[in-house]
Every structure is written in C-alpha cells, then in structure tokens.
Amino acid sequence: MRKPFKTLIALTLAGILSLTSCTAPTYDNSGANNQPHDLSSILGQAKEGLNEYKNSLENSNEDSDGQNTSNGTVPDWNITDYPDYYSVTGKADFTNANIPTTPSVINSQLDQYGRAGQAVGLIDKQMRDAGSDRSRDMPDDIAGWPSPNPKVTIDLGSGKHYRGYLFNRSHLIAKSLGGEDSVENMVTGTRTQNVGKNQPAGGMAYTETEARDWLDQNPTGTITYVATPVYEGSELLPRYVTVDIKTSDGSIDQHVIVWNTANGFDIDYQRGGVR
C-alpha cells in the first residue's frame, strides 16, 4: 500500500536530518577514511525520489497494461438521477484514441485478464448498413461471463420492470455501426448497461441510436466513436464505459458515461454474476 504523499515527505526529511546531524567522518575496518555525507547530493536524491512518487500517484489510474481504471471522479449511479443508466457529461475527448484515417473499427488486444479494451471507430453509412444486415455470431465466453446467467426482475422505476437475463454480451461498438461479434469488442454488461430502460433506448444503446439516426439522415457524413471500458484493478467487469461520439458536422459532440449496474442488484465485478 502506498504511503500518503505528506507522510512520505515527512519520513524523507527526517532521514535527511538524521544523516546531516553526523559531522564526524566514519571509518571502516581497513582504516580508509569514508567522507561525510554530502548534503547537496542527499537533497538531490530525495527530491528525485519524491518526484518519482508524485508521478506514480498521478498515473495510478492506469494498470501495467495501460487499461483504463477508475479514478474516482465519476458519480455513483442512482435510479433517481440516472434512470436510463447514462449521463452526458461534456464534449467528446479523443486525446488518447488512435482514430483511423478511413472508415473502420479498431479494437484493442485483450489484456492479461482477458478483458476487452478501448474500441475506436470512424463510421460511415456503408458500415452502418452492412452491420445491420449481418447475422449474429456471438462468442461463447467473454471476461466475467456468469454461468449460469441469472434470470431476474429489474425495477425500472415508474411502475415498469424488466424480466429476463441479468447480463448481456454488450458490444463496445454496436454491430449496426460496424462493430464485430468478438471478445475484443464485448464486455459483460447488465441488461440495463446495454439498453437502459429501453423506453426509449438508454445505456450503450443511447449513443448507438444517436449514431444510427444521424447516419441515416446524413449518408455522406462520418462519425468518430470511441468506447472505453473502465475497470478497477483486476476486476473482470467494467464499472462503467465511456463513449465519446462526434459527427463530422459537429451536431453531436458528447462524452457519455454508461454505468454497468442494475437497480436492486449487487454486481460482482471481480468474478462476474451477483454477490
């Protein structure tokens, strides 16, 4: 466990003071004179160590494989504020995404835990039409997929309920937008993470519907679309997925958070299923 930054500073300064309090030279068994500690050298090493520790704290939202992990800035989900399981929190941010130069979808390789990473797409009408026409070919197993998948009733609020399987194989980029039915393009998501209340579309289906509708109305345009699952540590299920979507005319420009949860259920993010 990392020590708090202020505590580390205090310990480092205490060590410096203990070293500099010794003014007499020391001798080894051979009688060779060991020179007293050089204060400027000690201070330099201490400063370097503190800077390295500070940098490690600033980068603590990434694990060793560069997978995005939760940084604690996303609010906790609740059905009152986020009944459709998503929230638009700002404009699209593609800072860490490698956007293709021609219409296509790029998926990250699975990480050391077998989890899907960021999916990036430059999507046009041809991909949208071709994706909708393809038959489904879903993988048998993805990270965190429960066996068995429990059948549940989820309270959607306003007297409405979902009755069916709790978990879906949730695409990062929808098949109808050119995404593949592959383990690299899927996470284990709750039914509500996938489609929200579905009246209208929520969850991941919110941005998917926005994209499809815009492409149908703007067949010569393109959409930049980045879906990033966000995990905590070695957990197999993402706590949430961020979706950055921007149309070539700028009429849609959104950063969206999609929570991977379900009203009334304690999701086991580490292994899959429920606790």
CSV table of N, CA, C and O in Angstrom, one decimal, residues 1 10 12 19 56 61-62 93 97 107 127 160 174 211 234 257:
chain,number,residue,atom,x,y,z
A,1,MET,N,0.8,-1.2,0.0
A,1,MET,CA,0.0,0.0,0.0
A,1,MET,C,0.9,1.2,0.0
A,1,MET,O,1.8,1.3,0.8
A,10,ALA,N,7.5,13.7,5.1
A,10,ALA,CA,8.0,13.8,6.5
A,10,ALA,C,9.1,12.8,6.8
A,10,ALA,O,10.1,13.1,7.4
A,12,THR,N,11.1,11.3,4.6
A,12,THR,CA,12.3,11.7,3.9
A,12,THR,C,13.0,12.8,4.6
A,12,THR,O,14.3,12.7,4.7
A,19,LEU,N,20.9,12.1,8.8
A,19,LEU,CA,22.1,12.0,8.1
A,19,LEU,C,23.0,13.2,8.3
A,19,LEU,O,24.2,13.1,8.6
A,56,SER,N,4.0,8.6,-9.8
A,56,SER,CA,3.3,7.4,-9.7
A,56,SER,C,1.9,7.5,-9.2
A,56,SER,O,1.0,6.8,-9.6
A,61,ASN,N,-4.2,5.8,-12.2
A,61,ASN,CA,-5.4,5.4,-12.9
A,61,ASN,C,-5.2,4.5,-14.1
A,61,ASN,O,-6.1,4.2,-14.8
A,62,GLU,N,-4.0,4.0,-14.2
A,62,GLU,CA,-3.7,3.0,-15.3
A,62,GLU,C,-2.9,1.8,-14.7
A,62,GLU,O,-2.1,2.0,-13.8
A,93,ASP,N,-13.9,13.7,-26.2
A,93,ASP,CA,-12.5,13.8,-25.9
A,93,ASP,C,-11.7,12.6,-26.5
A,93,ASP,O,-11.9,11.5,-26.0
A,97,ALA,N,-7.0,8.4,-28.1
A,97,ALA,CA,-7.5,7.5,-29.1
A,97,ALA,C,-6.8,7.6,-30.4
A,97,ALA,O,-6.5,8.7,-30.8
A,107,ASN,N,-10.1,-2.5,-32.6
A,107,ASN,CA,-10.2,-3.0,-31.3
A,107,ASN,C,-8.9,-3.2,-30.6
A,107,ASN,O,-7.9,-3.6,-31.3
A,127,MET,N,-20.9,1.3,-43.5
A,127,MET,CA,-20.6,0.4,-42.4
A,127,MET,C,-21.9,0.2,-41.6
A,127,MET,O,-22.2,-0.9,-41.1
A,160,LYS,N,-42.5,0.3,-14.0
A,160,LYS,CA,-42.0,-0.6,-15.1
A,160,LYS,C,-41.0,-1.5,-14.7
A,160,LYS,O,-40.2,-1.2,-13.8
A,174,ALA,N,-21.4,-1.1,-31.6
A,174,ALA,CA,-22.5,-1.9,-32.0
A,174,ALA,C,-22.3,-2.6,-33.3
A,174,ALA,O,-21.6,-2.0,-34.2
A,211,ALA,N,-26.2,7.6,-33.2
A,211,ALA,CA,-25.3,7.4,-34.4
A,211,ALA,C,-26.1,6.9,-35.6
A,211,ALA,O,-25.9,7.4,-36.7
A,234,SER,N,-8.1,-5.7,-11.0
A,234,SER,CA,-8.2,-6.9,-11.8
A,234,SER,C,-9.6,-7.4,-12.0
A,234,SER,O,-9.8,-8.5,-12.5
A,257,ILE,N,-21.1,8.8,-20.0
A,257,ILE,CA,-20.8,7.7,-19.1
A,257,ILE,C,-22.0,6.8,-19.1
A,257,ILE,O,-23.1,7.2,-19.0
